[in-house]
């Protein structure tokens, strides 16, 4: 794991955007794995800026988002669909057909998970996966547990995640209890990974991710096994 210490959120965002931009310039038909949440917002802003300056072309890029809440409509302001279009896709020249986000409004979540894995396989896997980390050490919505699911699956969100994400909802009761998430094996198969962590509440999980100890109770600690991870951290 390569550790890149940074001193501000803005520097983290710029560095992550630079890594993504270099990837797209080197391979215009890159398959990107994307994350949501507060962490990557600045990176998306930087990527949009690069696109508007004419320095980046997303026309051949394919994307797969890590996760989506189950039970929210696509238009719900807290769905990850809404987040991705609002903060990124509406502002760059990505093709609609190349965008993949698990469908949280599906009637058949198990089938949706199988389809999602199949779509990732079909394009030859993810070239560069962008990750944030939860306060409990989750990546995507792979929650701490004695067992982890390898592939895209339905997950019951942990109380810690529900509490942490309630800041985006009117109250705790409005936070969905379930989600669809890529599994740890799906994530680990990405050729390259960029993990961003910013803020004091991420100190505890990040110390575990760099501890040399691997535990399914800290899903992000599995990233220590991957041979091309860049950790951008304050
Ligand atoms: P955050 O969430 O970027 O909003 O802190 C990260 C996560 O839960 O994975």
Short mmCIF file of C-alpha atoms and ligand atoms in Angstrom, two decimals:
data_model
loop_
_atom_site.label_atom_id
_atom_site.label_comp_id
_atom_site.label_asym_id
_atom_site.label_seq_id
_atom_site.Cartn_x
_atom_site.Cartn_y
_atom_site.Cartn_z
CA UNK A 1 0.00 0.00 0.00
CA UNK A 2 1.44 3.36 -1.05
CA UNK A 3 0.58 6.04 1.50
CA UNK A 4 0.25 9.65 0.29
CA UNK A 5 -0.11 12.01 3.26
CA UNK A 6 -1.90 15.27 2.45
CA UNK A 7 -2.64 18.36 4.52
CA UNK A 8 -6.06 19.39 3.22
CA UNK A 9 -9.30 18.03 1.78
CA UNK A 10 -8.63 20.03 -1.35
CA UNK A 11 -5.19 18.43 -1.84
CA UNK A 12 -6.70 14.97 -1.34
CA UNK A 13 -9.37 15.70 -3.95
CA UNK A 14 -6.86 17.08 -6.46
CA UNK A 15 -4.50 14.12 -6.05
CA UNK A 16 -7.33 11.56 -6.43
CA UNK A 17 -8.60 13.41 -9.52
CA UNK A 18 -5.06 13.41 -10.96
CA UNK A 19 -4.80 9.64 -10.52
CA UNK A 20 -8.19 9.11 -12.19
CA UNK A 21 -7.30 11.55 -14.99
CA UNK A 22 -3.97 9.83 -15.70
CA UNK A 23 -5.76 6.49 -15.82
CA UNK A 24 -8.26 7.81 -18.41
CA UNK A 25 -5.56 9.51 -20.49
CA UNK A 26 -3.52 6.26 -20.57
CA UNK A 27 -6.58 4.12 -21.27
CA UNK A 28 -9.54 6.09 -22.69
CA UNK A 29 -11.89 3.10 -22.36
CA UNK A 30 -11.10 2.73 -18.67
CA UNK A 31 -13.55 0.96 -16.37
CA UNK A 32 -13.87 3.08 -13.23
CA UNK A 33 -15.27 1.90 -9.92
CA UNK A 34 -16.87 4.86 -8.16
CA UNK A 35 -17.82 5.73 -4.60
CA UNK A 36 -20.31 8.13 -3.03
CA UNK A 37 -20.46 9.88 0.34
CA UNK A 38 -18.78 13.06 1.53
CA UNK A 39 -15.22 11.92 0.79
CA UNK A 40 -15.14 11.87 -3.05
CA UNK A 41 -17.23 15.03 -3.63
CA UNK A 42 -14.14 17.20 -4.08
CA UNK A 43 -12.59 14.68 -6.46
CA UNK A 44 -15.73 14.79 -8.65
CA UNK A 45 -15.56 18.60 -8.66
CA UNK A 46 -11.93 18.43 -9.82
CA UNK A 47 -12.73 15.90 -12.55
CA UNK A 48 -15.56 18.11 -13.83
CA UNK A 49 -13.12 21.06 -13.90
CA UNK A 50 -10.61 19.03 -15.93
CA UNK A 51 -13.37 18.02 -18.34
CA UNK A 52 -14.54 21.62 -18.75
CA UNK A 53 -10.97 22.72 -19.46
CA UNK A 54 -10.90 20.15 -22.27
CA UNK A 55 -8.28 18.02 -20.54
CA UNK A 56 -10.41 14.92 -20.04
CA UNK A 57 -12.74 12.91 -22.24
CA UNK A 58 -15.20 10.49 -20.64
CA UNK A 59 -16.82 9.37 -23.90
CA UNK A 60 -15.30 5.89 -23.76
CA UNK A 61 -15.24 5.50 -19.96
CA UNK A 62 -17.44 2.91 -18.24
CA UNK A 63 -18.36 3.24 -14.57
CA UNK A 64 -19.62 0.94 -11.85
CA UNK A 65 -20.71 2.36 -8.52
CA UNK A 66 -19.91 0.45 -5.37
CA UNK A 67 -23.34 0.43 -3.83
CA UNK A 68 -26.88 1.74 -3.56
CA UNK A 69 -29.55 1.84 -0.88
CA UNK A 70 -32.38 -0.65 -1.31
CA UNK A 71 -35.88 0.75 -1.32
CA UNK A 72 -35.17 4.32 -2.44
CA UNK A 73 -36.45 5.51 -5.81
CA UNK A 74 -33.76 6.56 -8.28
CA UNK A 75 -34.96 10.17 -7.98
CA UNK A 76 -34.74 10.22 -4.18
CA UNK A 77 -32.26 12.99 -3.29
CA UNK A 78 -30.37 10.57 -1.01
CA UNK A 79 -30.14 7.75 -3.54
CA UNK A 80 -26.68 7.21 -4.95
CA UNK A 81 -28.20 7.46 -8.43
CA UNK A 82 -29.24 11.02 -7.66
CA UNK A 83 -25.86 11.80 -6.04
CA UNK A 84 -23.88 10.54 -9.03
CA UNK A 85 -25.88 12.42 -11.66
CA UNK A 86 -26.04 15.59 -9.59
CA UNK A 87 -22.36 15.67 -8.67
CA UNK A 88 -20.71 14.09 -11.66
CA UNK A 89 -22.47 12.41 -14.59
CA UNK A 90 -24.61 15.45 -15.56
CA UNK A 91 -21.45 17.54 -15.93
CA UNK A 92 -19.22 15.33 -18.11
CA UNK A 93 -19.55 13.60 -21.49
CA UNK A 94 -20.05 10.08 -20.17
CA UNK A 95 -22.45 7.90 -22.15
CA UNK A 96 -25.60 6.86 -20.33
CA UNK A 97 -25.19 3.26 -21.50
CA UNK A 98 -21.76 3.09 -19.81
CA UNK A 99 -23.04 4.09 -16.36
CA UNK A 100 -23.81 1.30 -13.89
CA UNK A 101 -25.27 1.74 -10.42
CA UNK A 102 -27.08 -1.10 -8.61
CA UNK A 103 -30.81 -0.54 -8.94
CA UNK A 104 -32.07 0.13 -5.44
CA UNK A 105 -35.68 0.12 -6.59
CA UNK A 106 -35.48 -3.39 -8.06
CA UNK A 107 -38.17 -5.96 -7.29
CA UNK A 108 -35.58 -8.73 -7.39
CA UNK A 109 -32.44 -7.65 -5.52
CA UNK A 110 -30.77 -11.07 -5.72
CA UNK A 111 -31.08 -11.11 -9.51
CA UNK A 112 -29.89 -7.50 -9.65
CA UNK A 113 -26.72 -8.51 -7.76
CA UNK A 114 -26.05 -11.37 -10.19
CA UNK A 115 -26.62 -9.06 -13.17
CA UNK A 116 -24.28 -6.47 -11.71
CA UNK A 117 -21.43 -8.96 -11.29
CA UNK A 118 -22.04 -10.21 -14.83
CA UNK A 119 -21.84 -6.68 -16.23
CA UNK A 120 -18.52 -6.08 -14.47
CA UNK A 121 -17.15 -9.37 -15.82
CA UNK A 122 -18.39 -8.56 -19.33
CA UNK A 123 -16.22 -5.44 -19.59
CA UNK A 124 -13.17 -7.27 -18.22
CA UNK A 125 -13.29 -6.01 -14.63
CA UNK A 126 -12.56 -2.67 -13.01
CA UNK A 127 -9.33 -0.88 -13.90
CA UNK A 128 -9.37 1.71 -11.13
CA UNK A 129 -11.61 1.62 -8.08
CA UNK A 130 -12.13 4.76 -5.98
CA UNK A 131 -12.92 4.09 -2.32
CA UNK A 132 -13.80 5.94 0.83
CA UNK A 133 -13.88 4.22 4.21
CA UNK A 134 -16.64 4.07 6.83
CA UNK A 135 -16.05 4.97 10.47
CA UNK A 136 -16.44 1.25 11.17
CA UNK A 137 -13.92 0.25 8.50
CA UNK A 138 -16.45 -0.69 5.83
CA UNK A 139 -15.76 -0.23 2.11
CA UNK A 140 -18.74 0.03 -0.17
CA UNK A 141 -21.36 -1.28 2.24
CA UNK A 142 -19.30 -4.34 3.25
CA UNK A 143 -20.02 -4.11 6.96
CA UNK A 144 -17.80 -5.59 9.69
CA UNK A 145 -18.73 -9.20 10.31
CA UNK A 146 -17.14 -12.60 11.00
CA UNK A 147 -18.15 -13.56 7.47
CA UNK A 148 -17.97 -11.37 4.39
CA UNK A 149 -19.70 -11.93 1.08
CA UNK A 150 -17.30 -12.14 -1.84
CA UNK A 151 -19.55 -10.83 -4.61
CA UNK A 152 -22.24 -8.20 -5.10
CA UNK A 153 -24.95 -8.87 -2.53
CA UNK A 154 -27.73 -7.47 -0.38
CA UNK A 155 -26.53 -6.29 3.01
CA UNK A 156 -28.17 -5.23 6.24
CA UNK A 157 -26.58 -1.92 7.22
CA UNK A 158 -24.90 -1.77 10.62
CA UNK A 159 -26.17 0.58 13.32
CA UNK A 160 -22.93 2.58 13.03
CA UNK A 161 -23.46 3.12 9.30
CA UNK A 162 -27.13 4.02 9.77
CA UNK A 163 -26.10 6.54 12.43
CA UNK A 164 -23.23 7.97 10.34
CA UNK A 165 -25.42 8.31 7.22
CA UNK A 166 -28.38 9.78 9.10
CA UNK A 167 -26.68 13.18 8.67
CA UNK A 168 -27.95 13.13 5.09
CA UNK A 169 -31.56 12.24 6.04
CA UNK A 170 -34.31 14.03 8.00
CA UNK A 171 -33.90 11.59 10.86
CA UNK A 172 -32.52 8.16 11.75
CA UNK A 173 -35.78 6.39 10.83
CA UNK A 174 -35.55 7.61 7.25
CA UNK A 175 -32.18 5.88 6.61
CA UNK A 176 -32.68 2.68 4.58
CA UNK A 177 -31.74 -0.48 6.49
CA UNK A 178 -30.55 -2.44 3.48
CA UNK A 179 -28.37 -1.87 0.45
CA UNK A 180 -26.79 -3.60 -2.50
CA UNK A 181 -23.00 -3.54 -2.45
CA UNK A 182 -20.13 -4.96 -4.47
CA UNK A 183 -18.49 -7.68 -2.40
CA UNK A 184 -14.92 -7.57 -1.11
CA UNK A 185 -13.77 -9.94 -3.89
CA UNK A 186 -15.40 -7.73 -6.52
CA UNK A 187 -13.48 -4.77 -5.10
CA UNK A 188 -10.22 -6.67 -4.63
CA UNK A 189 -10.26 -7.79 -8.27
CA UNK A 190 -9.89 -4.15 -9.40
CA UNK A 191 -6.50 -3.67 -10.99
CA UNK A 192 -5.78 -0.50 -9.04
CA UNK A 193 -7.42 1.08 -5.99
CA UNK A 194 -7.38 4.61 -4.60
CA UNK A 195 -8.58 4.88 -1.01
CA UNK A 196 -9.27 8.34 0.42
CA UNK A 197 -9.69 9.16 4.09
CA UNK A 198 -10.14 12.60 5.56
CA UNK A 199 -11.02 13.73 9.09
CA UNK A 200 -10.45 12.66 12.67
CA UNK A 201 -13.30 10.12 12.65
CA UNK A 202 -11.40 8.12 10.01
CA UNK A 203 -8.26 7.87 12.15
CA UNK A 204 -9.34 4.68 13.91
CA UNK A 205 -10.30 2.68 10.82
CA UNK A 206 -7.25 3.91 8.88
CA UNK A 207 -4.87 2.85 11.67
CA UNK A 208 -6.38 -0.63 11.36
CA UNK A 209 -6.04 -0.63 7.57
CA UNK A 210 -2.32 0.06 7.89
CA UNK A 211 -1.72 -2.16 10.94
CA UNK A 212 -0.49 -5.27 9.14
CA UNK A 213 -3.39 -7.17 10.70
CA UNK A 214 -6.27 -8.42 8.55
CA UNK A 215 -9.73 -8.95 10.00
CA UNK A 216 -13.17 -9.27 8.45
CA UNK A 217 -14.34 -7.04 11.33
CA UNK A 218 -12.46 -4.28 9.47
CA UNK A 219 -13.32 -5.04 5.84
CA UNK A 220 -10.97 -2.32 4.54
CA UNK A 221 -8.04 -4.16 6.19
CA UNK A 222 -8.28 -6.72 3.35
CA UNK A 223 -6.93 -4.03 1.04
CA UNK A 224 -3.50 -4.76 2.56
CA UNK A 225 -3.45 -7.92 0.43
CA UNK A 226 -3.92 -5.98 -2.83
CA UNK A 227 -0.70 -5.06 -4.62
CA UNK A 228 -1.74 -1.68 -6.06
CA UNK A 229 -3.48 0.46 -3.49
CA UNK A 230 -2.82 4.17 -3.02
CA UNK A 231 -4.04 5.53 0.31
CA UNK A 232 -4.51 9.31 0.36
CA UNK A 233 -4.87 10.36 3.96
CA UNK A 234 -4.54 13.44 6.18
P1 LIG B 1 -18.12 9.38 3.83
O1 LIG B 1 -18.52 7.85 3.81
O2 LIG B 1 -17.27 9.61 2.61
O3 LIG B 1 -19.42 10.12 3.75
O4 LIG B 1 -17.36 9.62 5.08
C1 LIG B 1 -17.55 6.90 3.53
C2 LIG B 1 -18.15 5.52 3.65
O5 LIG B 1 -19.09 5.33 4.43
O6 LIG B 1 -17.65 4.61 2.97
#
